[in-house]
Amino acid sequence: MTLPLQRIALPTGVELDVAIAGDPDRPPVILLHGFPESHRTWRGVIPDLARDHYVIAPDQRGFARSSKPEGVEAYAADRILADLIALADHLGIGQFTLVGHDWGGAIAWMAALARPDRVARLVIVNAPHPFLFQRALFDEPEQRKASQYITRFRDTSIDQGLTGAGLEKFLGSTFAHHVTQAIGGADKAAYLDEWSQPGAMTAMLNWYRASSVVVPAMGEDAPRPAFLDKPFPPVTQDTLVIWGMRDTALLPVLVEDLGPYVPQLTVEKIDAGHFVPWEKSEAVVAAMRRWNI
């Protein structure tokens, strides 16, 4: 389905296109997409949630036709978290259920930890907990191998070739090929339109470049981040983690040890790849409903 978008200017200095559905008097749910997508990630999820929720799904900064500020530092996680809170403020939303996939999930984990006053409940879809992801990149060789694409994405020399045929070739040679292989027709045209917006690919890749996650090369004995040897604060919210078990970028090992870090945890495993919200949207909705969203 095609959802109408509202253009919302935020005090953080960006304008976001935002899909909004449902009754504002219903419980609010904010949906955050990841790379290389947009609010369209949730096209199979929004109609069901909108029956009894106020649903907000922004195109995050750098994506589609939302603002694309220059410079890597503009895509640091604290800037993106500030967008989320500013958007909720703009819409008059106090506490909300936060749902995130991929990079949207990374921001959702951070928001739950940093702003428990605003994030009432948390749903994560194929996005690793920050502590467990960094630990896996040092201690799990298969996850380190699966994450080497991040180092490629951080190479700014690739940006100028990411237009036209070069764009399709790039997306077809990374984990994003799961998107381009599995969609066609109007859906694929919509994605290619979003990715072809001026500055879009650089802006999207800047999310990786601004991240503090350390991705050691294969065989590298990299210095271990100090925070891995210290206690990590628990997520206090009731949390649902939905995981596509055939994800080749974020491996199932990333959900095996969540309990100590997420005391109020429910895990739903789905037979799907990385892009679960549109690969198996009905299963995602069913998992959310079982969790009483």
Coordinates of C-alpha atoms in Angstrom, one line a residue:
M1 CA 0.0 0.0 0.0
T2 CA 1.1 3.6 -0.5
L3 CA 0.8 5.8 2.5
P4 CA 0.5 9.6 2.4
L5 CA 3.4 11.5 3.9
Q6 CA 3.5 14.6 6.0
R7 CA 6.5 16.9 5.9
I8 CA 7.5 17.8 9.5
A9 CA 10.2 20.3 10.3
L10 CA 11.9 19.6 13.6
P11 CA 13.9 21.8 15.9
T12 CA 16.9 19.5 15.3
G13 CA 17.3 21.2 12.0
V14 CA 15.9 18.5 9.7
E15 CA 12.6 17.9 7.9
L16 CA 11.3 14.4 7.9
D17 CA 8.6 12.8 5.7
V18 CA 6.4 10.9 8.0
A19 CA 3.6 8.3 7.4
I20 CA 0.9 8.7 10.1
A21 CA -2.1 6.4 10.5
G22 CA -4.7 5.7 13.1
D23 CA -6.5 7.7 15.7
P24 CA -4.4 10.2 17.7
D25 CA -6.4 9.3 20.8
R26 CA -5.2 5.7 20.6
P27 CA -1.9 4.4 22.1
P28 CA 1.1 5.7 20.1
V29 CA 3.5 3.4 18.3
I30 CA 6.6 4.8 16.5
L31 CA 8.2 2.7 13.8
L32 CA 11.9 3.2 12.8
H33 CA 13.3 1.7 9.6
G34 CA 16.8 0.8 8.8
F35 CA 19.2 0.7 5.8
P36 CA 18.6 1.0 2.9
E37 CA 14.8 1.5 3.4
S38 CA 12.2 4.1 4.5
H39 CA 8.8 4.1 6.1
R40 CA 8.0 1.5 3.4
T41 CA 9.7 -1.1 5.6
W42 CA 6.4 -1.2 7.6
R43 CA 3.9 -1.2 4.7
G44 CA 2.6 -4.6 5.7
V45 CA 2.5 -3.8 9.4
I46 CA 1.0 -0.3 9.6
P47 CA -2.6 -1.1 8.5
D48 CA -3.1 -3.7 11.2
L49 CA -1.5 -1.6 14.0
A50 CA -3.5 1.5 12.9
R51 CA -6.8 -0.3 13.7
D52 CA -6.2 0.4 17.4
H53 CA -3.0 2.5 17.6
Y54 CA -1.7 5.9 16.5
V55 CA 1.1 4.9 14.2
I56 CA 4.0 7.1 13.2
A57 CA 6.6 5.9 10.7
P58 CA 9.2 8.5 9.6
D59 CA 11.7 8.5 6.8
Q60 CA 14.7 9.1 9.0
R61 CA 17.3 11.7 8.3
G62 CA 19.4 10.8 5.2
F63 CA 16.8 8.5 3.7
A64 CA 14.3 9.0 0.8
R65 CA 13.3 12.6 0.6
S66 CA 13.9 13.6 4.2
S67 CA 16.7 16.1 5.0
K68 CA 20.2 15.0 4.3
P69 CA 22.5 17.2 6.3
E70 CA 26.2 17.2 5.2
G71 CA 29.0 15.7 7.2
V72 CA 29.4 12.3 8.9
E73 CA 28.8 13.8 12.3
A74 CA 25.3 14.7 11.4
Y75 CA 24.4 11.0 11.5
A76 CA 25.7 10.2 15.0
A77 CA 23.2 8.2 17.1
D78 CA 22.6 11.1 19.5
R79 CA 21.4 13.3 16.6
I80 CA 19.0 10.6 15.3
L81 CA 17.7 10.0 18.8
A82 CA 17.1 13.7 19.1
D83 CA 15.0 13.6 15.9
L84 CA 12.9 10.8 17.5
I85 CA 12.1 12.7 20.6
A86 CA 11.5 15.9 18.7
L87 CA 9.1 14.1 16.4
A88 CA 7.2 12.7 19.4
D89 CA 7.1 16.2 21.0
H90 CA 5.8 17.7 17.7
L91 CA 2.9 15.3 17.6
G92 CA 2.1 15.8 21.3
I93 CA 3.2 12.2 22.3
G94 CA 4.5 11.6 25.7
Q95 CA 5.3 7.9 26.2
F96 CA 5.1 5.5 23.3
T97 CA 5.9 2.0 22.1
L98 CA 9.0 2.1 20.0
V99 CA 9.6 -0.4 17.2
G100 CA 12.9 -0.6 15.2
H101 CA 14.4 -2.7 12.5
D102 CA 18.1 -2.8 11.5
W103 CA 19.5 0.7 12.1
G104 CA 16.1 1.8 13.4
G105 CA 16.5 -1.0 15.9
A106 CA 19.9 0.3 17.0
I107 CA 18.4 3.7 17.7
A108 CA 15.5 2.0 19.5
W109 CA 17.9 0.2 21.8
M110 CA 19.6 3.4 22.5
A111 CA 16.4 5.3 23.1
A112 CA 15.1 2.6 25.5
L113 CA 18.4 2.9 27.5
A114 CA 18.7 6.7 27.4
R115 CA 15.0 7.8 27.5
P116 CA 13.0 5.4 29.6
D117 CA 10.8 8.3 30.5
R118 CA 9.6 8.3 26.9
V119 CA 10.0 4.7 25.6
A120 CA 7.3 2.7 27.4
R121 CA 7.7 -0.6 25.6
L122 CA 10.2 -1.8 23.0
V123 CA 10.0 -4.0 19.9
I124 CA 13.2 -4.9 18.1
V125 CA 13.3 -6.6 14.7
N126 CA 16.7 -8.0 13.6
A127 CA 18.8 -5.4 15.3
P128 CA 21.5 -6.5 17.8
H129 CA 21.8 -5.2 21.3
P130 CA 24.7 -2.8 21.3
F131 CA 26.8 -4.6 23.9
L132 CA 26.2 -8.1 22.4
F133 CA 26.9 -6.9 18.9
Q134 CA 30.2 -5.3 19.8
R135 CA 31.2 -8.4 21.9
A136 CA 30.3 -10.7 19.0
L137 CA 32.5 -8.7 16.6
F138 CA 35.4 -9.6 18.8
D139 CA 34.5 -13.1 20.1
E140 CA 32.4 -14.7 17.3
P141 CA 34.4 -15.2 14.1
E142 CA 31.3 -15.9 12.0
Q143 CA 29.7 -12.6 13.0
R144 CA 32.9 -10.7 12.4
K145 CA 33.0 -12.2 8.9
A146 CA 29.4 -11.4 8.3
S147 CA 29.9 -7.7 9.3
Q148 CA 32.9 -7.0 7.1
Y149 CA 30.5 -5.1 4.7
I150 CA 30.4 -2.3 7.3
T151 CA 34.1 -1.6 6.7
R152 CA 33.3 -1.3 3.0
F153 CA 30.3 1.0 3.6
R154 CA 32.6 3.3 5.6
D155 CA 34.9 3.8 2.6
T156 CA 33.9 7.2 1.3
S157 CA 35.6 6.5 -2.1
I158 CA 32.7 4.4 -3.1
D159 CA 30.2 7.2 -3.0
Q160 CA 30.7 8.9 -6.4
G161 CA 30.0 5.6 -8.3
L162 CA 26.6 5.1 -6.6
T163 CA 24.4 6.3 -9.3
G164 CA 22.5 4.6 -12.1
A165 CA 23.9 1.2 -13.0
G166 CA 26.6 1.6 -10.3
L167 CA 24.0 2.0 -7.7
E168 CA 22.2 -1.2 -8.7
K169 CA 25.5 -3.1 -8.9
F170 CA 26.5 -1.9 -5.4
L171 CA 23.2 -2.9 -3.8
G172 CA 23.4 -6.2 -5.6
S173 CA 26.8 -7.0 -4.2
T174 CA 26.1 -6.4 -0.5
F175 CA 23.6 -7.8 2.0
A176 CA 21.1 -5.3 0.5
H177 CA 20.8 -7.6 -2.5
H178 CA 18.1 -9.3 -0.4
V179 CA 16.0 -6.2 -1.0
T180 CA 16.7 -5.9 -4.8
Q181 CA 16.3 -9.6 -5.4
A182 CA 13.1 -10.0 -3.5
I183 CA 11.1 -7.1 -4.8
G184 CA 9.9 -6.1 -8.2
G185 CA 7.6 -3.9 -10.1
A186 CA 6.3 -0.8 -8.4
D187 CA 8.1 -1.7 -5.1
K188 CA 11.5 -1.9 -6.7
A189 CA 10.8 1.4 -8.7
A190 CA 10.0 3.1 -5.4
Y191 CA 13.1 1.9 -3.7
L192 CA 15.3 2.9 -6.6
D193 CA 13.7 6.3 -6.6
E194 CA 14.5 6.8 -2.9
W195 CA 18.1 5.6 -3.3
S196 CA 18.6 7.9 -6.3
Q197 CA 17.7 11.1 -4.5
P198 CA 20.6 13.6 -4.5
G199 CA 23.0 12.8 -1.7
A200 CA 20.9 9.8 -0.5
M201 CA 23.5 7.1 -0.7
T202 CA 26.2 9.1 1.0
A203 CA 23.7 10.1 3.7
M204 CA 22.5 6.6 4.3
L205 CA 26.1 5.2 4.4
N206 CA 27.0 8.0 6.9
W207 CA 25.0 6.2 9.5
Y208 CA 27.7 3.5 9.4
R209 CA 30.5 6.0 9.3
A210 CA 29.2 7.9 12.3
S211 CA 28.8 4.7 14.4
S212 CA 31.4 4.0 17.1
V213 CA 31.1 0.2 16.6
V214 CA 34.5 -1.4 16.0
V215 CA 34.6 -3.9 13.2
P216 CA 38.0 -5.7 13.3
A217 CA 39.3 -7.2 10.1
M218 CA 39.4 -10.9 9.8
G219 CA 42.5 -12.1 11.8
E220 CA 43.1 -8.7 13.3
D221 CA 44.0 -8.6 17.0
A222 CA 42.3 -5.2 17.5
P223 CA 42.2 -3.4 20.9
R224 CA 39.1 -4.5 22.8
P225 CA 36.7 -1.6 23.6
A226 CA 36.9 -0.9 27.4
F227 CA 33.1 -1.0 27.9
L228 CA 33.0 -4.8 27.1
D229 CA 34.8 -5.5 30.4
K230 CA 32.4 -3.4 32.5
P231 CA 28.8 -3.9 33.6
F232 CA 26.2 -2.8 31.0
P233 CA 22.9 -1.3 32.1
P234 CA 19.8 -3.4 31.6
V235 CA 16.9 -2.4 29.3
T236 CA 14.1 -1.8 31.8
Q237 CA 11.2 -1.9 29.4
D238 CA 9.0 -4.8 28.5
T239 CA 10.8 -5.9 25.3
L240 CA 9.8 -8.0 22.3
V241 CA 12.7 -9.2 20.0
I242 CA 11.6 -10.6 16.6
W243 CA 14.4 -12.3 14.7
G244 CA 14.5 -13.6 11.2
M245 CA 16.7 -16.7 11.7
R246 CA 18.0 -16.7 8.1
D247 CA 19.6 -13.3 8.4
T248 CA 23.1 -13.6 6.9
A249 CA 24.3 -10.2 8.2
L250 CA 23.1 -10.5 11.8
L251 CA 23.4 -14.0 12.9
P252 CA 21.2 -15.9 15.4
V253 CA 24.0 -15.9 18.0
L254 CA 23.1 -12.3 18.6
V255 CA 19.8 -13.3 20.4
E256 CA 21.3 -16.2 22.5
D257 CA 22.4 -14.2 25.5
L258 CA 19.9 -11.3 25.7
G259 CA 18.4 -12.3 29.0
P260 CA 20.9 -10.7 31.4
Y261 CA 20.6 -7.4 29.5
V262 CA 16.9 -7.4 28.9
P263 CA 15.2 -8.8 32.0
Q264 CA 11.6 -8.4 30.6
L265 CA 12.2 -10.2 27.4
T266 CA 10.1 -12.1 24.9
V267 CA 11.8 -13.6 21.8
E268 CA 9.9 -14.6 18.6
K269 CA 12.0 -16.4 16.0
I270 CA 10.7 -16.3 12.4
D271 CA 11.8 -18.2 9.3
A272 CA 12.9 -15.2 7.3
G273 CA 16.0 -13.3 6.3
H274 CA 17.1 -9.8 7.4
F275 CA 14.2 -7.8 6.0
V276 CA 11.6 -9.4 8.2
P277 CA 9.0 -6.6 8.3
W278 CA 8.2 -6.9 4.6
E279 CA 9.3 -10.5 4.0
K280 CA 7.0 -11.9 6.6
S281 CA 4.8 -8.9 7.7
E282 CA 2.0 -11.1 8.8
A283 CA 4.3 -13.1 11.1
V284 CA 5.6 -9.8 12.6
V285 CA 2.1 -8.5 13.2
A286 CA 1.1 -11.8 14.8
A287 CA 4.2 -11.7 17.1
M288 CA 3.3 -8.2 18.1
R289 CA -0.3 -9.1 18.8
R290 CA 0.7 -12.1 20.9
W291 CA 2.8 -9.7 22.9
N292 CA -0.3 -7.6 23.4
I293 CA 0.7 -4.5 21.5

